[in-house]
Tab-separated table of C-alpha atoms in Angstrom:
chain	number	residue	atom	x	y	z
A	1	UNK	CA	82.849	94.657	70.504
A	2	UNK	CA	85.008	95.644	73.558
A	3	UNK	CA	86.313	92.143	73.641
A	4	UNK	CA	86.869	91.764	70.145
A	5	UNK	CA	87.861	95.357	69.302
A	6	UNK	CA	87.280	95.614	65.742
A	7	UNK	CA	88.613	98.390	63.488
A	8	UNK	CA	85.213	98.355	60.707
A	9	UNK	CA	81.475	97.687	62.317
A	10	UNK	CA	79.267	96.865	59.751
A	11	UNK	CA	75.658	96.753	60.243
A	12	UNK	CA	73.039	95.771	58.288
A	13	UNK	CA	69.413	96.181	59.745
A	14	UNK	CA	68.230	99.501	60.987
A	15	UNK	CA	67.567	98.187	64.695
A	16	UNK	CA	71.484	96.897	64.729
A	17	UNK	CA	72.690	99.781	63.479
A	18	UNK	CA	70.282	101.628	66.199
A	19	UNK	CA	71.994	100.066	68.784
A	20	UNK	CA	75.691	99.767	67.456
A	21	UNK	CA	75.391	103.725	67.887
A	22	UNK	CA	75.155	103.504	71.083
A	23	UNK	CA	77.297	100.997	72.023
A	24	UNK	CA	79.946	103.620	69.926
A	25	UNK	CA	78.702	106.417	72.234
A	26	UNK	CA	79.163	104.469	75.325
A	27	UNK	CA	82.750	102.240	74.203
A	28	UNK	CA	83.982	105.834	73.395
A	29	UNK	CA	87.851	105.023	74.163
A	30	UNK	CA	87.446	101.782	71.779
A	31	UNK	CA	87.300	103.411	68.293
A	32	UNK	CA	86.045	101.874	65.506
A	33	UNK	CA	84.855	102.798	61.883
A	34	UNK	CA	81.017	102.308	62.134
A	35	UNK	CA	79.802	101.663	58.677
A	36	UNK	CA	75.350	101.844	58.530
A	37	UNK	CA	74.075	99.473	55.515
A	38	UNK	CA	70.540	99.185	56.325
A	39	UNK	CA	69.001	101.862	53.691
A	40	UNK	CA	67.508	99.196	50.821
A	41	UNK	CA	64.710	101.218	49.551
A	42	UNK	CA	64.063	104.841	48.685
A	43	UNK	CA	60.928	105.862	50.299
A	44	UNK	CA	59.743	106.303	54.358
A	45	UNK	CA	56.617	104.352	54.675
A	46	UNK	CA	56.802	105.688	58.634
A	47	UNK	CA	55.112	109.002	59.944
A	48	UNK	CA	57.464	112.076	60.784
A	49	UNK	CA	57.278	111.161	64.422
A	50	UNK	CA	57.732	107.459	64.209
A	51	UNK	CA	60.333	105.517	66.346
A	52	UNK	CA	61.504	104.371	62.888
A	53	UNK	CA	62.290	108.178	61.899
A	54	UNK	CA	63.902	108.751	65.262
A	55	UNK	CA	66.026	105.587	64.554
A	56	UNK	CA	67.247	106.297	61.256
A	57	UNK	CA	67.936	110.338	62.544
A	58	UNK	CA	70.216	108.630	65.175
A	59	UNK	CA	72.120	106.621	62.535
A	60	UNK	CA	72.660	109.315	60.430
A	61	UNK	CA	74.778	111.424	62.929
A	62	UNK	CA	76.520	108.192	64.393
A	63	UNK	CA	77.270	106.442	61.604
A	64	UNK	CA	81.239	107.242	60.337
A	65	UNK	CA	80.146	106.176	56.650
A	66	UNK	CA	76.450	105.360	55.305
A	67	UNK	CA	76.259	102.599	52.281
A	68	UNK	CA	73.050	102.521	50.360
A	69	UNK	CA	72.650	100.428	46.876
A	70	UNK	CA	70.954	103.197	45.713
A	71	UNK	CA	71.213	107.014	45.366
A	72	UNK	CA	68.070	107.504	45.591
A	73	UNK	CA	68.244	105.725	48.946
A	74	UNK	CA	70.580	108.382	49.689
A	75	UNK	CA	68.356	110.841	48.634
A	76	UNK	CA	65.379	110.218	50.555
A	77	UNK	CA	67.077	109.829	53.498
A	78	UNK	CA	68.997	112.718	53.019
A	79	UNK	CA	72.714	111.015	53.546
A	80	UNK	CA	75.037	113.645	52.003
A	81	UNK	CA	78.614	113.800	52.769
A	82	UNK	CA	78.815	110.564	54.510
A	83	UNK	CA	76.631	108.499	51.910
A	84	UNK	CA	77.963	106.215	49.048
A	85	UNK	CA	76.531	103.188	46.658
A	86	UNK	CA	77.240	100.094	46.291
A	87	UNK	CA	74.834	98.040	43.479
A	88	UNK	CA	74.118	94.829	44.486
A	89	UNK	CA	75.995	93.111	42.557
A	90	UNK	CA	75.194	89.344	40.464
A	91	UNK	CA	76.793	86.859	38.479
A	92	UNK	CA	75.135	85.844	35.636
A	93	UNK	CA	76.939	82.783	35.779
A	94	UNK	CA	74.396	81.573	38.673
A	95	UNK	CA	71.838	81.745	35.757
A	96	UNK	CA	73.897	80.352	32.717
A	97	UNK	CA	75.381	77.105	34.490
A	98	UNK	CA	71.462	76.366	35.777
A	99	UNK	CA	70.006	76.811	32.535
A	100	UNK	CA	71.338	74.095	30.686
A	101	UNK	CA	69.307	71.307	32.772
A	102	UNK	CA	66.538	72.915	33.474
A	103	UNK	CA	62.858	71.569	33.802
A	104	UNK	CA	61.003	74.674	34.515
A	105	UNK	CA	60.515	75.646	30.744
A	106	UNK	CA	59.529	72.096	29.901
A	107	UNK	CA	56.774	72.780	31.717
A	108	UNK	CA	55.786	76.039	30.054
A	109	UNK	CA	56.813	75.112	26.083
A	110	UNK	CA	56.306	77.360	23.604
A	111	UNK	CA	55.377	80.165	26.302
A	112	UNK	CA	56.773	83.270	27.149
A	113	UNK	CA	57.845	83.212	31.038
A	114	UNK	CA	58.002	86.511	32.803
A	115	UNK	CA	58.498	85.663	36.175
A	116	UNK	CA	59.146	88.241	39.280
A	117	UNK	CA	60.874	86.789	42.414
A	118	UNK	CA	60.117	88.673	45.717
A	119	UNK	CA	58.129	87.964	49.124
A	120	UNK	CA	54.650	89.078	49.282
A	121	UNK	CA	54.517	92.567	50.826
A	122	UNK	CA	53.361	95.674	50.502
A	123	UNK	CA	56.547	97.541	49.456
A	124	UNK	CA	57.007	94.754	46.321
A	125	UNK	CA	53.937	95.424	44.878
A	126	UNK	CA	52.954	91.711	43.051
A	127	UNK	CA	49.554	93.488	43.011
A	128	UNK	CA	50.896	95.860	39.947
A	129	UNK	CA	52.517	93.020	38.764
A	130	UNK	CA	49.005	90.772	38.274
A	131	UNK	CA	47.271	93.515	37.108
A	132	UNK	CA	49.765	94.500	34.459
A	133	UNK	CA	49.675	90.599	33.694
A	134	UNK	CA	45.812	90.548	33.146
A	135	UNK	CA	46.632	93.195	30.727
A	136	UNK	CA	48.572	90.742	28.929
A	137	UNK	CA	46.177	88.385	28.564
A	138	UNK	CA	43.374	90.023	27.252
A	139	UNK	CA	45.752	90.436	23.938
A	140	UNK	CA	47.601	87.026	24.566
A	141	UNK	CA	47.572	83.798	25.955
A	142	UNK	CA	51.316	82.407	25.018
A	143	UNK	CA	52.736	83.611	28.342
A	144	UNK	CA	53.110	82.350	31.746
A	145	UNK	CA	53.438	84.344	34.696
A	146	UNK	CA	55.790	82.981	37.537
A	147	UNK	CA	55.534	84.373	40.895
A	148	UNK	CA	58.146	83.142	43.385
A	149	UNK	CA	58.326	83.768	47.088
A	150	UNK	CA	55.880	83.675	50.025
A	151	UNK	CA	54.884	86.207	52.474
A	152	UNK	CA	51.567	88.022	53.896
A	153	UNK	CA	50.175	89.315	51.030
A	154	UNK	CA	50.037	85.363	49.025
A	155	UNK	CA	46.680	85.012	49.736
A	156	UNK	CA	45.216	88.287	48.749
A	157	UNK	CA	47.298	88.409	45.738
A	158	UNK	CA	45.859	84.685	44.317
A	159	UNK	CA	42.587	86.069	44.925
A	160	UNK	CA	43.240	89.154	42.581
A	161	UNK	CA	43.405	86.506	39.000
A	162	UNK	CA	40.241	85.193	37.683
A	163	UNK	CA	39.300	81.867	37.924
A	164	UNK	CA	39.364	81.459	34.463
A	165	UNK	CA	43.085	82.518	34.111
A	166	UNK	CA	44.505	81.163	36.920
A	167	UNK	CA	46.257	78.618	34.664
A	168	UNK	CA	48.979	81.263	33.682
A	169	UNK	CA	49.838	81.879	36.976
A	170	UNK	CA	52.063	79.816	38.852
A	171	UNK	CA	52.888	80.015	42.742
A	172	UNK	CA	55.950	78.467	43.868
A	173	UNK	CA	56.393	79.760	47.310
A	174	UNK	CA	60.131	79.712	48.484
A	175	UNK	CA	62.340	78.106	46.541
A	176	UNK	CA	66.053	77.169	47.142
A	177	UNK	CA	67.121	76.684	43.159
A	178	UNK	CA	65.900	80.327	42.282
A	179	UNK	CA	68.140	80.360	39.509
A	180	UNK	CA	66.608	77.600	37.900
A	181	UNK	CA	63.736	79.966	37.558
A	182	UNK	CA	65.327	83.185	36.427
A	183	UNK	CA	67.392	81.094	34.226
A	184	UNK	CA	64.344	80.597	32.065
A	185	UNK	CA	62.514	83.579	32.339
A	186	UNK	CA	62.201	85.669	28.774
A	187	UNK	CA	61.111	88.795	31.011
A	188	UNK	CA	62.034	89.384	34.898
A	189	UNK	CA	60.342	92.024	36.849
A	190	UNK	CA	60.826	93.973	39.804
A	191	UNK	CA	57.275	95.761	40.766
A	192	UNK	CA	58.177	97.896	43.468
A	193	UNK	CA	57.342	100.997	45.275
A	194	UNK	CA	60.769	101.694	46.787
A	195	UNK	CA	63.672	99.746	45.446
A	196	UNK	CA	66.196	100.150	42.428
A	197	UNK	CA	67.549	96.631	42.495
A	198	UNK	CA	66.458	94.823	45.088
A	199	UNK	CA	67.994	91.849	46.998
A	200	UNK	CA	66.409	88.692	45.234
């Protein structure tokens, strides 16, 4: 940063942002505009006295500006006067131009696809997702369920779906052609315990 001496410093990830306040506290003659993006979710999963807590209390006085894509980021992290959202934002485009040649749905013909793409943690929640698809099918049985990412938490979810059902569930793990996916979802779903849009 001294070397390069930017006017805008945009971080990310919490820990970056951590350390970028320091480096602002110690490069004091070099100024720069130190913007804080790492709030992505609207809910601290850390105790009060957490090195977490003491982070983000750190950032919050250092940081010149504070972007979440949420206000109720903003909110639970108490950002104020310095706070303001951007939504992620998404071309649908991504989705129409895939759509056309796609092969997921010939798979799945003459099924509904509801689909949820997100890695397998704790804050996503695919565990509310199964359950609310087991719901499902004890009315119907012309859906599929797609489930796309990998993480932790794969194992333990698979294990939640009956044998006898586990034909309406597919597991793709990571995928690079995502859109090809979404593309052909009838229903996309974000189970989560903290987000408003999320990333994926």
């Amino acid at each position: 940063i001294k070397e390069f001496n930017p006017k805008i410093v945009h971080s990310w990830a919490t820990p970056t942002s951590f350390l970028i306040c320091f480096i602002k506290f110690i490069l004091f003659t070099h100024k720069f505009i130190f913007i804080d993006g790492s709030i992505r979710q609207a809910h601290y999963s850390n105790g009060i006295l957490s090195f977490y807590r003491l982070q983000r209390s750190f950032i919050n006085i250092m940081a010149d500006k504070i972007v979440a894509n949420s206000f109720a980021g903003l909110r639970c992290y108490q950002i104020s006067n310095k706070g303001s959202v951007v939504y992620n934002g998404f071309d649908p485009l991504r989705i129409a131009v895939k759509k056309a040649d796609s092969s997921v749905k010939k798979q799945t013909l003459k099924l509904n696809v509801i689909g949820m793409v997100s890695r397998f943690d704790p804050i996503k929640d695919y565990t509310t997702f199964i359950k609310a698809a087991l719901l499902v099918l004890a009315k119907r049985r012309d859906v599929i369920f797609y489930c796309i990412g990998d993480g932790i938490l794969l194992p333990d979810t698979k294990k939640q779906i009956p044998a006898a059902l586990s034909e309406y569930f597919i597991f793709t793990g990571n995928v690079s052609n995502v859109e090809e996916y979404v593309g052909n979802f009838d229903i996309a779903v974000l189970s989560t315990k903290s987000e408003g849009i999320s990333n994926s």
